[in-house]
PDB file of C-alpha atoms in Angstrom:
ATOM      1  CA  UNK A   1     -14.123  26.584  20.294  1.00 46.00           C
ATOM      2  CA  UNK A   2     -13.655  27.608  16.795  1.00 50.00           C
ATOM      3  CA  UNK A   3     -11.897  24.001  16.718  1.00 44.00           C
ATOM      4  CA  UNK A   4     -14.409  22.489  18.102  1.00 40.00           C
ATOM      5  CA  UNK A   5     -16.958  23.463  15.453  1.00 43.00           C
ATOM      6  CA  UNK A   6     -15.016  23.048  12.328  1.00 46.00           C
ATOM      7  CA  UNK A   7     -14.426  19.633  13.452  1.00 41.00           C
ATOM      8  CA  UNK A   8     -18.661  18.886  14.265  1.00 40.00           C
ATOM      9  CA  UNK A   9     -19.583  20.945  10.695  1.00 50.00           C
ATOM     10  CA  UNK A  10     -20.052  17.924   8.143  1.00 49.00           C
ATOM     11  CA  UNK A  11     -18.140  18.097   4.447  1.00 52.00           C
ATOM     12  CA  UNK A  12     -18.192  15.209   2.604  1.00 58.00           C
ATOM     13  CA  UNK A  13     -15.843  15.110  -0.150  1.00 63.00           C
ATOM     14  CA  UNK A  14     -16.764  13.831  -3.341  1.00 72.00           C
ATOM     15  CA  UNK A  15     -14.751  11.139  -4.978  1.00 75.00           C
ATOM     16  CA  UNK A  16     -14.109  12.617  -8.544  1.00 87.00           C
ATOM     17  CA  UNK A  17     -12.886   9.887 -11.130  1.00 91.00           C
ATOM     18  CA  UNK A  18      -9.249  12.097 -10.909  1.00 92.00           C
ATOM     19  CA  UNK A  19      -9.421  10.860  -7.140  1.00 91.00           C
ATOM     20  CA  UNK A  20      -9.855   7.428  -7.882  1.00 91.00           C
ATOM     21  CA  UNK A  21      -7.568   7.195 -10.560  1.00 95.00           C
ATOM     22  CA  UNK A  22      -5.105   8.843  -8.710  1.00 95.00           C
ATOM     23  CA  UNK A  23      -5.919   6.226  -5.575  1.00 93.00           C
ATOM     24  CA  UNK A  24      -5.735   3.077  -7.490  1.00 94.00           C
ATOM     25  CA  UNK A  25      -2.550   3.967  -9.210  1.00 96.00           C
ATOM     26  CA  UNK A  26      -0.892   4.796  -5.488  1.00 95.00           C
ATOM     27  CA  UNK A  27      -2.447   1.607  -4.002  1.00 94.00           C
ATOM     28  CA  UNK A  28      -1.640  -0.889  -7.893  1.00 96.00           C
ATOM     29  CA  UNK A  29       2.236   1.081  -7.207  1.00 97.00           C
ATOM     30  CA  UNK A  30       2.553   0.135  -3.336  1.00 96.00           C
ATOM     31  CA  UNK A  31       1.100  -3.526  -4.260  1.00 96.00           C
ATOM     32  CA  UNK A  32       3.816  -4.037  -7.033  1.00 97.00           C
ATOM     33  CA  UNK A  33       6.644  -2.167  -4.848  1.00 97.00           C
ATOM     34  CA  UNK A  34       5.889  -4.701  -1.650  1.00 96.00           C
ATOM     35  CA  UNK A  35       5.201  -7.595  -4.302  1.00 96.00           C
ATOM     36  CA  UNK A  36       8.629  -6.855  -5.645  1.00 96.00           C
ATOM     37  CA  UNK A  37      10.465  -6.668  -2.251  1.00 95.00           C
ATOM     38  CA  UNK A  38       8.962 -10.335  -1.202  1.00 94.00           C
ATOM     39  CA  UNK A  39      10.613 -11.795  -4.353  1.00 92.00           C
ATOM     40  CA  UNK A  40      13.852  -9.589  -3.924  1.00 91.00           C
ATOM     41  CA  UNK A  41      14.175 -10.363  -0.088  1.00 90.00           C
ATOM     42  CA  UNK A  42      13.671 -14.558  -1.230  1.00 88.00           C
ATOM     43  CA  UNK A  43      15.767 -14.578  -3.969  1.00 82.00           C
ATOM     44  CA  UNK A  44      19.332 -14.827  -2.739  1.00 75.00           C
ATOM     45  CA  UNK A  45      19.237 -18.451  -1.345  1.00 78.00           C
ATOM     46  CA  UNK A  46      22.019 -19.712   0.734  1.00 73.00           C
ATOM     47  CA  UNK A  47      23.509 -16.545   1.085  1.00 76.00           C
ATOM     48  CA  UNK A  48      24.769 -15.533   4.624  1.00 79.00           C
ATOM     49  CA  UNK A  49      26.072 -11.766   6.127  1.00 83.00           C
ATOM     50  CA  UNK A  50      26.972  -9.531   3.483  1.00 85.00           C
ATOM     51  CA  UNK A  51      26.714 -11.950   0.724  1.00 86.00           C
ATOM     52  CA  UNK A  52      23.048 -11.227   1.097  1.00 86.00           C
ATOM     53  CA  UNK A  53      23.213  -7.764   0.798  1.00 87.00           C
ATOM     54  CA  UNK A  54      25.134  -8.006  -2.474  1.00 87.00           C
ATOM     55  CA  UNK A  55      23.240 -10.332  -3.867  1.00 86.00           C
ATOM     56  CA  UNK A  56      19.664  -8.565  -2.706  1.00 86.00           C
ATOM     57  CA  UNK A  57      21.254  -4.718  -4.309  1.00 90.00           C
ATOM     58  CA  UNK A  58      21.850  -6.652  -7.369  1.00 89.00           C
ATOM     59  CA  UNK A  59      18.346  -8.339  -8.071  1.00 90.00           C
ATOM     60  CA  UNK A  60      16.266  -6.476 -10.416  1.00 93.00           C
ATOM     61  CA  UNK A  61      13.288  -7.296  -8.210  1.00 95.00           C
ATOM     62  CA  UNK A  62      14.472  -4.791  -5.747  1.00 95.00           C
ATOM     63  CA  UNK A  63      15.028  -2.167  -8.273  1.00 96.00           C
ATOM     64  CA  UNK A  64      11.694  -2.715  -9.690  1.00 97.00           C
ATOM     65  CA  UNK A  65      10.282  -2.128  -6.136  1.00 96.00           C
ATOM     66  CA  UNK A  66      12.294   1.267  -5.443  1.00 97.00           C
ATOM     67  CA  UNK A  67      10.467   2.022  -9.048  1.00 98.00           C
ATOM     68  CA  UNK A  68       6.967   1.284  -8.053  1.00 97.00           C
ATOM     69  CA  UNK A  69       7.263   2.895  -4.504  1.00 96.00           C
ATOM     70  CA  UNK A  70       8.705   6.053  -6.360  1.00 97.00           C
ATOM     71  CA  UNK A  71       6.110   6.186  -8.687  1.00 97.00           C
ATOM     72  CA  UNK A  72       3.796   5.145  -5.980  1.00 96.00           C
ATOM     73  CA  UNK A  73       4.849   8.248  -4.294  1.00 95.00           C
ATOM     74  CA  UNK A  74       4.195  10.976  -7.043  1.00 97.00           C
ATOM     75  CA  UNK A  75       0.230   9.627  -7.130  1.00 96.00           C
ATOM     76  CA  UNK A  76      -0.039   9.871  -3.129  1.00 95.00           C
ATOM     77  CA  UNK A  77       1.639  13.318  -2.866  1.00 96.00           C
ATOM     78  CA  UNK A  78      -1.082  14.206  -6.498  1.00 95.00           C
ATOM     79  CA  UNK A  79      -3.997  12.702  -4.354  1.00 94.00           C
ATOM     80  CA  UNK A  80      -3.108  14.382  -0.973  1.00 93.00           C
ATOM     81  CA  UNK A  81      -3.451  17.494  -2.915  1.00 94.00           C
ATOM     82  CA  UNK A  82      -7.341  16.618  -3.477  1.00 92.00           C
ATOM     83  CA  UNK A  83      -8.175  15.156  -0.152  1.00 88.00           C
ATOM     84  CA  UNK A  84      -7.899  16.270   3.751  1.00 88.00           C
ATOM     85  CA  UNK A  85      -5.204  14.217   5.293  1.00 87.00           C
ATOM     86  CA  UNK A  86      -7.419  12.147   7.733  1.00 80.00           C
ATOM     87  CA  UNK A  87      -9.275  10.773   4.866  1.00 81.00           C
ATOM     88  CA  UNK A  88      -6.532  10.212   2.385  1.00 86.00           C
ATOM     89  CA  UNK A  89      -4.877   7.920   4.928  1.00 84.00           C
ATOM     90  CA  UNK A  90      -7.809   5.862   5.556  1.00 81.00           C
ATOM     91  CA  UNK A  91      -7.650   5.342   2.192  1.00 82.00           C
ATOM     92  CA  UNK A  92      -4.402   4.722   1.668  1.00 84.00           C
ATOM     93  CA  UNK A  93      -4.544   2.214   3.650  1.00 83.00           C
ATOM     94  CA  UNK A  94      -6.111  -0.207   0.914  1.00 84.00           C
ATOM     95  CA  UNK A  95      -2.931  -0.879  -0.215  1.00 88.00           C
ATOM     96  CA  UNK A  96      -3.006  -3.772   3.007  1.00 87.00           C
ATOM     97  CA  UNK A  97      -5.765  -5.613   1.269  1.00 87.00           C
ATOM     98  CA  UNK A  98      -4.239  -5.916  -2.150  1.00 92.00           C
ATOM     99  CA  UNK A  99      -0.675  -6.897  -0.786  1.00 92.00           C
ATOM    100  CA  UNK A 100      -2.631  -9.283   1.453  1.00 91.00           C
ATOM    101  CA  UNK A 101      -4.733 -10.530  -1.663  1.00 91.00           C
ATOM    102  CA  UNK A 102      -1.810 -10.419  -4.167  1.00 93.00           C
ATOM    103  CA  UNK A 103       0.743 -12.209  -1.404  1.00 92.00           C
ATOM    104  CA  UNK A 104      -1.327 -15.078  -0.756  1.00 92.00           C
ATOM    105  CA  UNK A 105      -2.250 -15.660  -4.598  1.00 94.00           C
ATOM    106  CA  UNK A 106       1.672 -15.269  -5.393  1.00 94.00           C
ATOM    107  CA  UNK A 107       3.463 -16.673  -2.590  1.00 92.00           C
ATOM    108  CA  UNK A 108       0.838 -19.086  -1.818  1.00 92.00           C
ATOM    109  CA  UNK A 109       0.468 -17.245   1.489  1.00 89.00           C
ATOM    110  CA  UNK A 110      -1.908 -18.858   3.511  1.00 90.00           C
ATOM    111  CA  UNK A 111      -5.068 -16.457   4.917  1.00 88.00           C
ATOM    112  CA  UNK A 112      -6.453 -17.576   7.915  1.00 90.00           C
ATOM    113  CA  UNK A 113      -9.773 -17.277   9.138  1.00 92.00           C
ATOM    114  CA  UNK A 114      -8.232 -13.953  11.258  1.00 92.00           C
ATOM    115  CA  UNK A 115      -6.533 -12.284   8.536  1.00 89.00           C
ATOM    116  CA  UNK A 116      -9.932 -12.540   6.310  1.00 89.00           C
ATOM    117  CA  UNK A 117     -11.608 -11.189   9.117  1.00 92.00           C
ATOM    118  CA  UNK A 118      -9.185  -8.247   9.853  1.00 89.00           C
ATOM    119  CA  UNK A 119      -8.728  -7.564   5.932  1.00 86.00           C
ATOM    120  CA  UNK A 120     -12.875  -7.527   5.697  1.00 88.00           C
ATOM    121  CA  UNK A 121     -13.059  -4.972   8.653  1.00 90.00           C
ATOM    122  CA  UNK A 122     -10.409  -2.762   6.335  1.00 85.00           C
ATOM    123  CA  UNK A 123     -12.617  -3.172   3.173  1.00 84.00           C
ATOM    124  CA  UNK A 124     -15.788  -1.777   5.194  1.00 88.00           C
ATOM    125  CA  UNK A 125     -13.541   0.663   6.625  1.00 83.00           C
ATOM    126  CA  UNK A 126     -12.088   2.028   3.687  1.00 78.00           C
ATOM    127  CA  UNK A 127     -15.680   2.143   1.690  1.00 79.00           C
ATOM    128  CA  UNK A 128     -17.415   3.900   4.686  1.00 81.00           C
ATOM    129  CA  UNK A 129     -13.919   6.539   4.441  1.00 75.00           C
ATOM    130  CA  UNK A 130     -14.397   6.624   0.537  1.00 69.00           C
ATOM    131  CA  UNK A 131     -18.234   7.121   0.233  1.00 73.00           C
ATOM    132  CA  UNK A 132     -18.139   9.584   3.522  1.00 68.00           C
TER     133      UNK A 132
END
């Protein structure tokens, strides 16, 4: 019961500029980390088995992803500390739209009419989350 009633009682939490900083870094660190990977995973050309491999552990684009996604990491674990978990997530979860954004203007990935639909349902998701 007790359950029950802390989840009905209402607490909005207020999104201090520390939060948002700490948010935008996380999501700009998981863009650059995935952005990274793409070119990293694309980069070896005409390389088969473990030719691959070697090639993908020595590109610096890899390494430069492993950096973001570390530092990434420190401003999610900073930000979890200021929000309750089920919120933070939602949150988090803007990192889909600006690997989606960034991927399409890089990579000349194509968005179709589906993907700008799903990506507009996370944007009002993730504003309702944030001003909620």
């Amino acid at each position: 019961m007790a359950f029950v009633l802390h989840v009905i009682k209402y607490s909005p939490i207020k999104m201090t500029l520390s939060i948002f900083a700490l948010w935008l870094c996380s999501v700009c660190c998981d863009t650059v980390g995935q952005i990274a990977f793409k070119y990293a995973a694309v980069a070896p050309k005409n390389q088969k088995n473990w030719h691959y491999w070697l090639a993908l552990l020595s590109s610096y684009w890899l390494w430069i992803g492993i950096s973001a996604y570390a530092i990434g990491f420190l401003f999610w674990i900073a930000f979890l500390t200021l929000l309750p978990l089920s919120q933070a997530i939602l949150l988090g979860s803007a990192n889909i739209i600006s690997v989606m954004i960034v991927g399409s203007l890089v990579f000349k990935e194509q968005l179709t009419p589906y993907r700008v639909i799903g990506v507009s349902l996370i944007t009002i998701g993730v504003i309702l989350v944030g001003i909620g």
